mmCIF file with all atom_site columns, C-alpha atoms in Angstrom:
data_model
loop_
_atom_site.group_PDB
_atom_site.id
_atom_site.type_symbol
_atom_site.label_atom_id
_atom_site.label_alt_id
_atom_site.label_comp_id
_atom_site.label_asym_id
_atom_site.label_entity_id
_atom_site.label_seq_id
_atom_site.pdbx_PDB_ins_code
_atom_site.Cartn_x
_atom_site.Cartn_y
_atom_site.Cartn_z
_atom_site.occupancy
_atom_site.B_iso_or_equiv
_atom_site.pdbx_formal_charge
_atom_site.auth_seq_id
_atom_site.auth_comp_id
_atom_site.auth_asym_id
_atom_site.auth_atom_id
_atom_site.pdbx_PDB_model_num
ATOM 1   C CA . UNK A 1 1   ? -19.283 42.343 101.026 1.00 38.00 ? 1   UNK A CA 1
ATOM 2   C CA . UNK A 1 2   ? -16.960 44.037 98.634  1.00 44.00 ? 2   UNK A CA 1
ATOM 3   C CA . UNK A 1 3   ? -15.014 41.606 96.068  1.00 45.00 ? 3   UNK A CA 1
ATOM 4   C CA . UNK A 1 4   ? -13.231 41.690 92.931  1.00 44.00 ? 4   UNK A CA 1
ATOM 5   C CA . UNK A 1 5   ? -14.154 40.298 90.030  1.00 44.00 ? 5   UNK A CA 1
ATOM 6   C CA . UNK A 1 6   ? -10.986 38.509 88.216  1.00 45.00 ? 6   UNK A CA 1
ATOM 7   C CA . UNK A 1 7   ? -12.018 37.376 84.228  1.00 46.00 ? 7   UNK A CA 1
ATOM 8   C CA . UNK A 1 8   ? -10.043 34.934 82.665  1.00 38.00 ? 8   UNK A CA 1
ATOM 9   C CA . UNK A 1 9   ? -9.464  34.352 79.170  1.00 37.00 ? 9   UNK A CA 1
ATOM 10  C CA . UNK A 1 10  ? -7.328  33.174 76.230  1.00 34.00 ? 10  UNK A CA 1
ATOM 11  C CA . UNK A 1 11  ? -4.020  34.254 74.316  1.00 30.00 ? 11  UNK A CA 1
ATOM 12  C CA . UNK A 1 12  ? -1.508  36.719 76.147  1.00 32.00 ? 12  UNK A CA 1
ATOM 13  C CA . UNK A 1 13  ? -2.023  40.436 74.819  1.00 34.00 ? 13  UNK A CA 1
ATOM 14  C CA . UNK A 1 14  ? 0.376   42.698 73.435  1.00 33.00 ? 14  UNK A CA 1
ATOM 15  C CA . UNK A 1 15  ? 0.498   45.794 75.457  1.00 36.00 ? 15  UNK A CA 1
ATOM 16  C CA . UNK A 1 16  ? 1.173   49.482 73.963  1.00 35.00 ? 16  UNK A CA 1
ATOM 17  C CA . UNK A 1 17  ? 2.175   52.590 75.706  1.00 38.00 ? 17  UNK A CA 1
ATOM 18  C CA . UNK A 1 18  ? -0.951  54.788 75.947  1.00 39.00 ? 18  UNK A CA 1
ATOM 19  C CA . UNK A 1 19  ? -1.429  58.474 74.780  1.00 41.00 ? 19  UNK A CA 1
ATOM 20  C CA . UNK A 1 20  ? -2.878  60.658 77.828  1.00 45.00 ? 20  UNK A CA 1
ATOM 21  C CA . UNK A 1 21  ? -6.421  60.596 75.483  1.00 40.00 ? 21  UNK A CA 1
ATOM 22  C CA . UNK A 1 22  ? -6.000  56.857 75.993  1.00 52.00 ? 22  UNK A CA 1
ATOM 23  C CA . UNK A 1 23  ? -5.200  56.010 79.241  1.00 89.00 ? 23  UNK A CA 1
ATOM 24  C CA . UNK A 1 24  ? -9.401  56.344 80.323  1.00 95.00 ? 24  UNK A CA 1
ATOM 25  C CA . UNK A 1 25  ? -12.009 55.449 78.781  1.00 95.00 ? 25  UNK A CA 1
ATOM 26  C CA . UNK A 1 26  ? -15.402 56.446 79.165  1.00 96.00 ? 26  UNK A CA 1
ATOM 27  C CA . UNK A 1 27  ? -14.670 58.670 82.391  1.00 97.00 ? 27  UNK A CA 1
ATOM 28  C CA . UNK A 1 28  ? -15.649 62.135 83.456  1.00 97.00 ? 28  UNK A CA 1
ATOM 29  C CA . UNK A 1 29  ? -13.590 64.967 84.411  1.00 96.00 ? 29  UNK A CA 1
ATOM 30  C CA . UNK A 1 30  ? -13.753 64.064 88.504  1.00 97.00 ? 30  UNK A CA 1
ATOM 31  C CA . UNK A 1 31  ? -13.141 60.530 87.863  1.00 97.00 ? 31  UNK A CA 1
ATOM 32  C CA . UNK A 1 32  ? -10.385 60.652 85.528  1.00 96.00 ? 32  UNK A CA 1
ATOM 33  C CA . UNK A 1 33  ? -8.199  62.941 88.149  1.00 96.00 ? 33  UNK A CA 1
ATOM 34  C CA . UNK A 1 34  ? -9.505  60.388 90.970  1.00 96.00 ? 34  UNK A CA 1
ATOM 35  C CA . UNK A 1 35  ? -8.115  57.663 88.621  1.00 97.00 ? 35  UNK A CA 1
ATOM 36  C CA . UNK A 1 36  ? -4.769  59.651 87.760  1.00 95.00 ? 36  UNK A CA 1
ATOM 37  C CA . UNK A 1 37  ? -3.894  60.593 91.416  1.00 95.00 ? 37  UNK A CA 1
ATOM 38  C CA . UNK A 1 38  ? -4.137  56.984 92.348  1.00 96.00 ? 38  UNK A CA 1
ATOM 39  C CA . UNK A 1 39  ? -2.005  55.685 89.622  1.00 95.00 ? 39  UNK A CA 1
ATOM 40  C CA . UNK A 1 40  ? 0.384   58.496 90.833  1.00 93.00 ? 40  UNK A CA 1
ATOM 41  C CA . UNK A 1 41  ? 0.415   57.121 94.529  1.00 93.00 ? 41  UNK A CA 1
ATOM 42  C CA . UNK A 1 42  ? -0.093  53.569 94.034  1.00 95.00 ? 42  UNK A CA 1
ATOM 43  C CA . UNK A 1 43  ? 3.660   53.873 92.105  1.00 94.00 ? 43  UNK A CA 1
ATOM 44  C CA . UNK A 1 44  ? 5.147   54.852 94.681  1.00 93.00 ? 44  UNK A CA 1
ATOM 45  C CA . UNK A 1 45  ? 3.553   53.017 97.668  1.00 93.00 ? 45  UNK A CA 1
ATOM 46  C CA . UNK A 1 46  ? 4.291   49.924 95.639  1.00 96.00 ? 46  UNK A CA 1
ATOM 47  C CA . UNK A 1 47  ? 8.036   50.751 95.527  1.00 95.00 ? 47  UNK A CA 1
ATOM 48  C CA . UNK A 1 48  ? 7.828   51.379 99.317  1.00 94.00 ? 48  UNK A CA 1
ATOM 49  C CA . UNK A 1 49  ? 6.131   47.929 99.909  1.00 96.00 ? 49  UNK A CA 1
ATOM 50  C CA . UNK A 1 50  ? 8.518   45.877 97.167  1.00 97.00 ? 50  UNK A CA 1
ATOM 51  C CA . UNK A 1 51  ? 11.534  48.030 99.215  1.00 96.00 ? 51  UNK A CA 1
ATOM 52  C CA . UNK A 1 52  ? 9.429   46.483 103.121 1.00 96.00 ? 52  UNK A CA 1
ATOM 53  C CA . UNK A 1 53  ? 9.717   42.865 102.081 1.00 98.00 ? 53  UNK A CA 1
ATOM 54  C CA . UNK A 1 54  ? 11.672  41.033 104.619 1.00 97.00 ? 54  UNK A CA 1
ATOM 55  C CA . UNK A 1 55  ? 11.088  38.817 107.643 1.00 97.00 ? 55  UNK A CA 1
ATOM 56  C CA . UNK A 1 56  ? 8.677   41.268 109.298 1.00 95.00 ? 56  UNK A CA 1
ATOM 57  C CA . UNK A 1 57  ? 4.582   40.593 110.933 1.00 93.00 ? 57  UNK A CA 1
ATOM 58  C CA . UNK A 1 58  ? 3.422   42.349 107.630 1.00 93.00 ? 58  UNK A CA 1
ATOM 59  C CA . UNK A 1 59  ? 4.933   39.784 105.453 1.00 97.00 ? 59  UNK A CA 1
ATOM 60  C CA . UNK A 1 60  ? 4.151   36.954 107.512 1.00 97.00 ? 60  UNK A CA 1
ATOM 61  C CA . UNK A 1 61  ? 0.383   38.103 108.061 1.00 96.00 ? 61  UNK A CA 1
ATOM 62  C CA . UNK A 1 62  ? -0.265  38.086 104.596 1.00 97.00 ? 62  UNK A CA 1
ATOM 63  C CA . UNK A 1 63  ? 2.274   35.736 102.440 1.00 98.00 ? 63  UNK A CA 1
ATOM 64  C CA . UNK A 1 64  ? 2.850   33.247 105.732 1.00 98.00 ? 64  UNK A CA 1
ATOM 65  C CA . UNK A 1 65  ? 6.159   31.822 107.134 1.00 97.00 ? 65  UNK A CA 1
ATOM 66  C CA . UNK A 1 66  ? 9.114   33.814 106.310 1.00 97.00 ? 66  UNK A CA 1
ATOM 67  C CA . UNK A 1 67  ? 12.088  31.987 103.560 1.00 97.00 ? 67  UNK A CA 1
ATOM 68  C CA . UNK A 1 68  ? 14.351  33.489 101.345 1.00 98.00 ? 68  UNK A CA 1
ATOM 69  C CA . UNK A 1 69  ? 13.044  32.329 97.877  1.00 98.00 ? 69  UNK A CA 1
ATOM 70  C CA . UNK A 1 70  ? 9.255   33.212 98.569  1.00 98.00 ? 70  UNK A CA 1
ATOM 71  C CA . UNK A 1 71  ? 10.412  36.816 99.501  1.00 98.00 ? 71  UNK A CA 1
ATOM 72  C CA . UNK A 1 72  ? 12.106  37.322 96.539  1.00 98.00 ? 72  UNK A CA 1
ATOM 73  C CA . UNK A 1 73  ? 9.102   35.924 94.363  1.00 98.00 ? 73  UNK A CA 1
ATOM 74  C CA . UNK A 1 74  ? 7.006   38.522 96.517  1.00 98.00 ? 74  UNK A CA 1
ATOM 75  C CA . UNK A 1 75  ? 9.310   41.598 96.020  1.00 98.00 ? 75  UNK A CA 1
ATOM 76  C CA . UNK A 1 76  ? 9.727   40.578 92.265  1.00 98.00 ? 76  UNK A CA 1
ATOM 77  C CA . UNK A 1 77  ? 6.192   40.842 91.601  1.00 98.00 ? 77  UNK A CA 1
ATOM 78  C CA . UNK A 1 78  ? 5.462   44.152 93.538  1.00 98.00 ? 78  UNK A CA 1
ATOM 79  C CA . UNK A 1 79  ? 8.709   45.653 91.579  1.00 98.00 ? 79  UNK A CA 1
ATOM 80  C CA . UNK A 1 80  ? 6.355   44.264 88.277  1.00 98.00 ? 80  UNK A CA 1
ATOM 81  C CA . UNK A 1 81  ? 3.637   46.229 89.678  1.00 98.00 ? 81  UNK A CA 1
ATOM 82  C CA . UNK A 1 82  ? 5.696   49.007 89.275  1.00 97.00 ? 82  UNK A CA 1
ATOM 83  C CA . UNK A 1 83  ? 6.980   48.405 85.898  1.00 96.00 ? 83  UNK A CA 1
ATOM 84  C CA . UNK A 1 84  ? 3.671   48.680 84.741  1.00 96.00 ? 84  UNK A CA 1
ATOM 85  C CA . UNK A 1 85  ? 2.613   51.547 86.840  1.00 94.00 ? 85  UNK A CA 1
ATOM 86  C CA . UNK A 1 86  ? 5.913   53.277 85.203  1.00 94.00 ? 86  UNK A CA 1
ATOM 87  C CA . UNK A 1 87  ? 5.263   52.110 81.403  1.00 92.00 ? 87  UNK A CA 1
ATOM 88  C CA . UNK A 1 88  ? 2.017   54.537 80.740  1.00 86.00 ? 88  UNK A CA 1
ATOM 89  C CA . UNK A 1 89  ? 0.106   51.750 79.158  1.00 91.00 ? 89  UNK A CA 1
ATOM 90  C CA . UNK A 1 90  ? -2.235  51.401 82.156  1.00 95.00 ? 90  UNK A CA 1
ATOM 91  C CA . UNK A 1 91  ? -5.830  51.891 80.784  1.00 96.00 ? 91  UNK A CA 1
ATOM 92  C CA . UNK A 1 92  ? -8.779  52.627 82.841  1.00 97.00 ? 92  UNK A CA 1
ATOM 93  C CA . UNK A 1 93  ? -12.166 52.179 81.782  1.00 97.00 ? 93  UNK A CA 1
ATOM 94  C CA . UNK A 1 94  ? -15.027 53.615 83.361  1.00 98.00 ? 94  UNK A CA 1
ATOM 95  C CA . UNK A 1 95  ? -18.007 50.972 83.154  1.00 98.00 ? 95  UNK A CA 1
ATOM 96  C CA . UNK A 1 96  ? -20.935 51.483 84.325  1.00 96.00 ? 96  UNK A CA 1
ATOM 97  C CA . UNK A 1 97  ? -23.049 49.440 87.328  1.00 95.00 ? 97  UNK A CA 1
ATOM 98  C CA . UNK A 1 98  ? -25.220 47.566 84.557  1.00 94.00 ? 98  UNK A CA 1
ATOM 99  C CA . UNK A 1 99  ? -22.273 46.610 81.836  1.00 95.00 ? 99  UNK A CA 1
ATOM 100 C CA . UNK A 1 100 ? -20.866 43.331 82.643  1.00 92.00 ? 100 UNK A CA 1
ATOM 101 C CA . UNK A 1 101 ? -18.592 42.250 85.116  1.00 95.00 ? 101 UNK A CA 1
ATOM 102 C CA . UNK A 1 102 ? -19.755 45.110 87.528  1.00 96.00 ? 102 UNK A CA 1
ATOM 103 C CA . UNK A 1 103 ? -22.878 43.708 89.384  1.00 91.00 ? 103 UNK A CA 1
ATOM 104 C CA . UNK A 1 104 ? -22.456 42.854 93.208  1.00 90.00 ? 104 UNK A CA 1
ATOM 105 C CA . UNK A 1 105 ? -20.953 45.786 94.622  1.00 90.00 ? 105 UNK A CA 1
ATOM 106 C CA . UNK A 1 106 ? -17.618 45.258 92.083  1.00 95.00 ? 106 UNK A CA 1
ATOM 107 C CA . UNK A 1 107 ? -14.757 47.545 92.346  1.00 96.00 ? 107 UNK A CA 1
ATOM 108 C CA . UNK A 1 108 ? -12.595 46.452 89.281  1.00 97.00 ? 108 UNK A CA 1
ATOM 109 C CA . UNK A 1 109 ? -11.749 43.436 87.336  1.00 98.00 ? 109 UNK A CA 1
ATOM 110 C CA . UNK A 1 110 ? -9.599  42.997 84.542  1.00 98.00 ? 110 UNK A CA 1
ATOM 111 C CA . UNK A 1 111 ? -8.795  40.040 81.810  1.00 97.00 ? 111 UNK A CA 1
ATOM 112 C CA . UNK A 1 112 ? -5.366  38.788 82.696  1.00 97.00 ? 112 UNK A CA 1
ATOM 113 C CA . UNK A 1 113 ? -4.572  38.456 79.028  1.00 96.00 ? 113 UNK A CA 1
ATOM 114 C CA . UNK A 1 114 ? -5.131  42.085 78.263  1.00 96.00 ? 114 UNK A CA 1
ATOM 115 C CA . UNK A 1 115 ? -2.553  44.435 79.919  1.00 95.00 ? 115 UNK A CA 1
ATOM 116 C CA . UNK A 1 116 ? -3.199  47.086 80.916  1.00 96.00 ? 116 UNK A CA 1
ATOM 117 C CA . UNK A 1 117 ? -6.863  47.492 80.584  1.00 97.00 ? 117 UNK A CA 1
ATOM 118 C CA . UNK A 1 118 ? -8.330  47.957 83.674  1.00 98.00 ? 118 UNK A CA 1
ATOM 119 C CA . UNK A 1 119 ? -12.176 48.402 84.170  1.00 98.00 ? 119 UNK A CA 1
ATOM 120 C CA . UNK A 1 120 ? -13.728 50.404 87.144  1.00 98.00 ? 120 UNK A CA 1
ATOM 121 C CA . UNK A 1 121 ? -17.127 49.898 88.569  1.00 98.00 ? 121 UNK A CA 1
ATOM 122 C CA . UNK A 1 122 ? -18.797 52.857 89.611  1.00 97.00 ? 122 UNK A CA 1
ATOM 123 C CA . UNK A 1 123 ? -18.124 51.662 93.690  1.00 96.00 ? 123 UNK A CA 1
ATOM 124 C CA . UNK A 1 124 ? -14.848 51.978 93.053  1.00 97.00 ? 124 UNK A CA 1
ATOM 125 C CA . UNK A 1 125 ? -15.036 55.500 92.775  1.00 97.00 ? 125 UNK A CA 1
ATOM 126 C CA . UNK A 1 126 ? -16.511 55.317 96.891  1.00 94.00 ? 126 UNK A CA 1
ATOM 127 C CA . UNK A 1 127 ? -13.664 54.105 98.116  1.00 94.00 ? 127 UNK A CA 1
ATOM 128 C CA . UNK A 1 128 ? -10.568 56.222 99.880  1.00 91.00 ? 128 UNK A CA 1
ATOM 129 C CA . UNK A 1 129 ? -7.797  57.165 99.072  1.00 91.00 ? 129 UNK A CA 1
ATOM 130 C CA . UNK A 1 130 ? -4.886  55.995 101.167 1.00 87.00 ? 130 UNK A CA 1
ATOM 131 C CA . UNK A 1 131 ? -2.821  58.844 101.698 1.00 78.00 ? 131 UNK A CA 1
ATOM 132 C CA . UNK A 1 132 ? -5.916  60.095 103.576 1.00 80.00 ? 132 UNK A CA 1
ATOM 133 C CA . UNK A 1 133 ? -6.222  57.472 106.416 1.00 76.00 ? 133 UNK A CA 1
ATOM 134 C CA . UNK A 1 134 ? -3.725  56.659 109.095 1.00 70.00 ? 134 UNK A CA 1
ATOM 135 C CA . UNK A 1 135 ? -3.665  53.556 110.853 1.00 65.00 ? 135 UNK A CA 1
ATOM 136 C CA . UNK A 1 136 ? -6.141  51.816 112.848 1.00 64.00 ? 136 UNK A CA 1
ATOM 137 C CA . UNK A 1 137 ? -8.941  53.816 110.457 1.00 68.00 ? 137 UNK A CA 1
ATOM 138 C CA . UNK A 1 138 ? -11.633 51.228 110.090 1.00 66.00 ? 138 UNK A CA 1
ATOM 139 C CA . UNK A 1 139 ? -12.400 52.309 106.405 1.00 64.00 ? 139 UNK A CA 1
ATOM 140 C CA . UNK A 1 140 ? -9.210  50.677 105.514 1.00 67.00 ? 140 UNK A CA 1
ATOM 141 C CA . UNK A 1 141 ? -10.953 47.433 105.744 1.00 71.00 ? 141 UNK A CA 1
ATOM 142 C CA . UNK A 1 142 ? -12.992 48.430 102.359 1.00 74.00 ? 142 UNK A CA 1
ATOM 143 C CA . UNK A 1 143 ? -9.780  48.437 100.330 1.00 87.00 ? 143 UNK A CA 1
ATOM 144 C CA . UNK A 1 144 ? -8.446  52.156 98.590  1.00 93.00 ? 144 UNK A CA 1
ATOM 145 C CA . UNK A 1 145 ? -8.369  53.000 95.445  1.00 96.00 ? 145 UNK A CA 1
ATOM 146 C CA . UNK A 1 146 ? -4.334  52.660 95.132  1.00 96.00 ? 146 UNK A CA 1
ATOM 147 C CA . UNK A 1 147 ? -4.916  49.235 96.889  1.00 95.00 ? 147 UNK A CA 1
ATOM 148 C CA . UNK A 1 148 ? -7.358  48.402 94.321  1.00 96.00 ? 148 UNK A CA 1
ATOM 149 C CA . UNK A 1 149 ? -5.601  49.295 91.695  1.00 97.00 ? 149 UNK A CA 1
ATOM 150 C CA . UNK A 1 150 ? -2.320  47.448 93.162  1.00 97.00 ? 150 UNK A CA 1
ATOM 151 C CA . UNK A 1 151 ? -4.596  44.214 92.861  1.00 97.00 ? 151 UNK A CA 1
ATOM 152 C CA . UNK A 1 152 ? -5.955  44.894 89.514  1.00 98.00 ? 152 UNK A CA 1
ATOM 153 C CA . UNK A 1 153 ? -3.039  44.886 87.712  1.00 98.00 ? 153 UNK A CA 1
ATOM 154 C CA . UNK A 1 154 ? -0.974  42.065 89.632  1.00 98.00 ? 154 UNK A CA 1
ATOM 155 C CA . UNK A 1 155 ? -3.603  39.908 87.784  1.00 98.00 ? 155 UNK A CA 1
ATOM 156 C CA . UNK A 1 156 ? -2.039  40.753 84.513  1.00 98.00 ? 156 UNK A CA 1
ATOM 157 C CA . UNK A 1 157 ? 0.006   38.013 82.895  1.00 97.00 ? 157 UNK A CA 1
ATOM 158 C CA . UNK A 1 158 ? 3.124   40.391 82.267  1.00 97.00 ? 158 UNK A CA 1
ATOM 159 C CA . UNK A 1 159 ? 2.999   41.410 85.645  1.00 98.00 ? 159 UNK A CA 1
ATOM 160 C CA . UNK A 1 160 ? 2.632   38.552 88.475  1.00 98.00 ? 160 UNK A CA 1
ATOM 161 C CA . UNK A 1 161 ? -0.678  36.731 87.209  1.00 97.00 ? 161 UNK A CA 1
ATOM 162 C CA . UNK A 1 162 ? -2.043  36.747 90.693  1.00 98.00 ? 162 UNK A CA 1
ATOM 163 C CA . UNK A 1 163 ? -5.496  34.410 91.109  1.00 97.00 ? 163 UNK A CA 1
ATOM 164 C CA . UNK A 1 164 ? -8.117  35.171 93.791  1.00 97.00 ? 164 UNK A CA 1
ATOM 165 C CA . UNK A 1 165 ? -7.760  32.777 96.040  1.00 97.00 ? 165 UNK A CA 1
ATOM 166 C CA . UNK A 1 166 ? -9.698  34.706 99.031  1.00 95.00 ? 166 UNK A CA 1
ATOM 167 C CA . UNK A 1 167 ? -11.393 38.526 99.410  1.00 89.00 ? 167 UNK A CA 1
ATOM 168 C CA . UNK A 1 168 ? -11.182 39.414 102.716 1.00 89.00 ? 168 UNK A CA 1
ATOM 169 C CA . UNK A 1 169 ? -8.181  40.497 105.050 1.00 90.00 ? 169 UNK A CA 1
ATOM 170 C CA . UNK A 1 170 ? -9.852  37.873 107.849 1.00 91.00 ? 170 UNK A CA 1
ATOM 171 C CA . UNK A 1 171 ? -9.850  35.146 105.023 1.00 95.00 ? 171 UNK A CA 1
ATOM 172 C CA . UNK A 1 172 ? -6.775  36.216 103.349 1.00 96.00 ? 172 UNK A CA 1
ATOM 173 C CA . UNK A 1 173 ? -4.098  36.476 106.442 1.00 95.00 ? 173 UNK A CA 1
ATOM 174 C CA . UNK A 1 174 ? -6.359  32.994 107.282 1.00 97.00 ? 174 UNK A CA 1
ATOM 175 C CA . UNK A 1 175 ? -4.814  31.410 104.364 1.00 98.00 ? 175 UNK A CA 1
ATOM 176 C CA . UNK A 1 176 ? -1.409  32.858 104.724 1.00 98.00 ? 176 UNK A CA 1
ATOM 177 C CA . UNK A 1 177 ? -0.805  31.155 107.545 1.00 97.00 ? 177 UNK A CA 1
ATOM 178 C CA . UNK A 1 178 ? -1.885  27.626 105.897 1.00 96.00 ? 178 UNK A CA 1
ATOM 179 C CA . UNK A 1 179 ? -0.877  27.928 103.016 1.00 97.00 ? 179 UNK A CA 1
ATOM 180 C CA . UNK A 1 180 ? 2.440   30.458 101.706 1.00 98.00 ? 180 UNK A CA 1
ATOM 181 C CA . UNK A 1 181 ? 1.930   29.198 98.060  1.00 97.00 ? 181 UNK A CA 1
ATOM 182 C CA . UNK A 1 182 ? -1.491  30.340 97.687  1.00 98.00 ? 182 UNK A CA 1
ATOM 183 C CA . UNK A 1 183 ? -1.035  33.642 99.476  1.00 98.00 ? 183 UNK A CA 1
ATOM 184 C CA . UNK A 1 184 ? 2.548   34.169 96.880  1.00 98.00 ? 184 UNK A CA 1
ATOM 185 C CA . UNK A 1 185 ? -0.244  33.796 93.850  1.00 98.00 ? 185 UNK A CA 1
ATOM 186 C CA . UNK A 1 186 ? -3.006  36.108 95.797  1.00 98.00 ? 186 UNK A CA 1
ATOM 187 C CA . UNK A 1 187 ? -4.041  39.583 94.658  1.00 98.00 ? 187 UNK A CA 1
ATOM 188 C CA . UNK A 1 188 ? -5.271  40.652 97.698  1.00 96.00 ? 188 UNK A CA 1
ATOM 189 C CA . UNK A 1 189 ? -2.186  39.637 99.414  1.00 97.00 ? 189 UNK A CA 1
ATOM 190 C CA . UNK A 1 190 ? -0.210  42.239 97.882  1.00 98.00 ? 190 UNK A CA 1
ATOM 191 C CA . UNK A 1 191 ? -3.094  44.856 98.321  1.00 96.00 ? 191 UNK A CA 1
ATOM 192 C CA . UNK A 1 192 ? -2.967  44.685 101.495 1.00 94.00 ? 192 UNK A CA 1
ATOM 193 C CA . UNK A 1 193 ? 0.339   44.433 101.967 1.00 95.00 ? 193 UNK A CA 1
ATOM 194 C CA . UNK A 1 194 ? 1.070   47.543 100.616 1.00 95.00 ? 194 UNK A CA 1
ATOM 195 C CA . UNK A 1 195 ? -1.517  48.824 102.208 1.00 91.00 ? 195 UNK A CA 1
ATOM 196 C CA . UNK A 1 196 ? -0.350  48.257 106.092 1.00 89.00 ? 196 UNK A CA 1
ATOM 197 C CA . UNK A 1 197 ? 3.554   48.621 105.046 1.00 88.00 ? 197 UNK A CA 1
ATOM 198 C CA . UNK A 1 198 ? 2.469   52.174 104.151 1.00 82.00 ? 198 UNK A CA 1
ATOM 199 C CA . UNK A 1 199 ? -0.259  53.488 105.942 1.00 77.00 ? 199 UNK A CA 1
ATOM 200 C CA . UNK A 1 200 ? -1.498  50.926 108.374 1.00 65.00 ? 200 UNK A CA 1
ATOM 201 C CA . UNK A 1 201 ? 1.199   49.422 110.400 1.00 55.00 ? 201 UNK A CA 1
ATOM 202 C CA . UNK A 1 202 ? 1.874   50.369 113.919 1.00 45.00 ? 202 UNK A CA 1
ATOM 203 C CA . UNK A 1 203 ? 5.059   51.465 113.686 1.00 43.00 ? 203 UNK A CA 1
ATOM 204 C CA . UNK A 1 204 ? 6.380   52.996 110.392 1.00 44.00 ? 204 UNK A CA 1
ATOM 205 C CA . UNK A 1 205 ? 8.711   51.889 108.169 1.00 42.00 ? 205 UNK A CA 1
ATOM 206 C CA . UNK A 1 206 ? 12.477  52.931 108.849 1.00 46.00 ? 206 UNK A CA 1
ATOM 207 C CA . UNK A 1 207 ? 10.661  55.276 111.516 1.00 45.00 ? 207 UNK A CA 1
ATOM 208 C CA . UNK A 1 208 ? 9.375   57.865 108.577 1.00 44.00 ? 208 UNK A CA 1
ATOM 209 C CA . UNK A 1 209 ? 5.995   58.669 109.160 1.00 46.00 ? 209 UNK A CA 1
ATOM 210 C CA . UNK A 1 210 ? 3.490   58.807 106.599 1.00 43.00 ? 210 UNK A CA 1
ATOM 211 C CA . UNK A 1 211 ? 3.333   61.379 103.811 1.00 41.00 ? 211 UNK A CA 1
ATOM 212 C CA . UNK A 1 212 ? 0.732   63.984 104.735 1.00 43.00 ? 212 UNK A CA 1
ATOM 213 C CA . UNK A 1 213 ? -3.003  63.719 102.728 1.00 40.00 ? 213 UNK A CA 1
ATOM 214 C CA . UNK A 1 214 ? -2.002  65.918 99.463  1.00 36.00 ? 214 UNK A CA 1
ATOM 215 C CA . UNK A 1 215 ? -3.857  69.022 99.732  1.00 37.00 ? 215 UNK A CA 1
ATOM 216 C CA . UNK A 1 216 ? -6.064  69.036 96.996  1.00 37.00 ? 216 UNK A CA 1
ATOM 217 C CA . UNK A 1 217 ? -7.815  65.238 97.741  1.00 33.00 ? 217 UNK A CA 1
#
């Protein structure tokens, strides 16, 4: 089973804006334009999804019964998703399977005190991109690499300090329907989220289709 791997730690960071040299670490030419495309996209698919909250199936599936005040704290931290996404301090890091934190089939993981550092397992790097499935794909159940990175940095403490509460969209939309709180503090909540608003709902939003796979992915 794919997971996440969420580190916690001690005092808040101060985050800088990066120079491009900065922004990865450690990756090669294919993975750093892998990485940069999906920074691109996730931007503005998060803007789409903070723009989708409202009393809809999408937001019920995966934050639970529908008020006022839980929207808001929903659409406030997808519109700090984008902050970040906007600031150019996101780091990536390019770790490899055997350096910590990447054993079991890991995606990503972060330290919540350390914005915007994010590290990437080499699995991440498997996964696809989401402007190049349409709904109903099955691969979407793996997660994308915008939808990854969309969970990754809601964990930050600047941004929405998200926990992982569950993994799995059975588990997750499972708990969203028990338990609204819990699914509001989730990181794959908003993953996949702003994954279905986007890409996988039946019926798109404000009936505008999907943007077509960019021609170079």
């Amino acid at each position: 089973m794919w997971r996440f791997t969420f580190l916690l730690a001690g005092l808040i960071g101060t985050a800088f804006p990066a120079t491009a040299d900065e922004r990865f670490e450690g990756c090669n030419a294919e993975q750093t334009k892998i990485i940069d495309e999906a920074l691109g996209t996730a931007k503005d698919l998060t803007l789409k999804a903070a723009v989708a909250v409202g009393d809809t199936p999408s937001y019920q599936r995966w934050f639970g019964e529908y008020s006022e005040a839980n929207a808001e704290q929903v659409r406030a931290n997808l519109k700090s998703v984008v902050t970040a996404l906007r600031g150019g301090g996101v780091t990536a890091q390019c770790d490899l399977a055997a350096d910590d934190g990447c054993g079991g089939g890991t995606y990503a993981w972060v330290y919540a005190h350390e914005p915007y550092l994010m590290h990437l397992c080499p699995p991440f790097f498997t996964l696809p991109p989401l402007t190049a499935l349409r709904p109903g794909e099955r691969r979407s159940d793996n997660g994308t690499l915008e939808g990854t990175l969309v969970h990754e940095i809601s964990h930050f403490r600047p941004v929405a300090q998200t926990e992982d509460h569950c993994y799995s969209r059975t588990d997750c939309s499972r708990m969203a329907q028990g338990d609204a709180r819990r699914a509001i503090e989730n990181a794959d909540s908003y993953q996949y989220f702003t994954e279905d608003v986007t890409y996988f709902a039946r019926q798109p939003l404000a009936n505008k289709p999907p943007p077509a796979p960019r021609a170079n992915r």
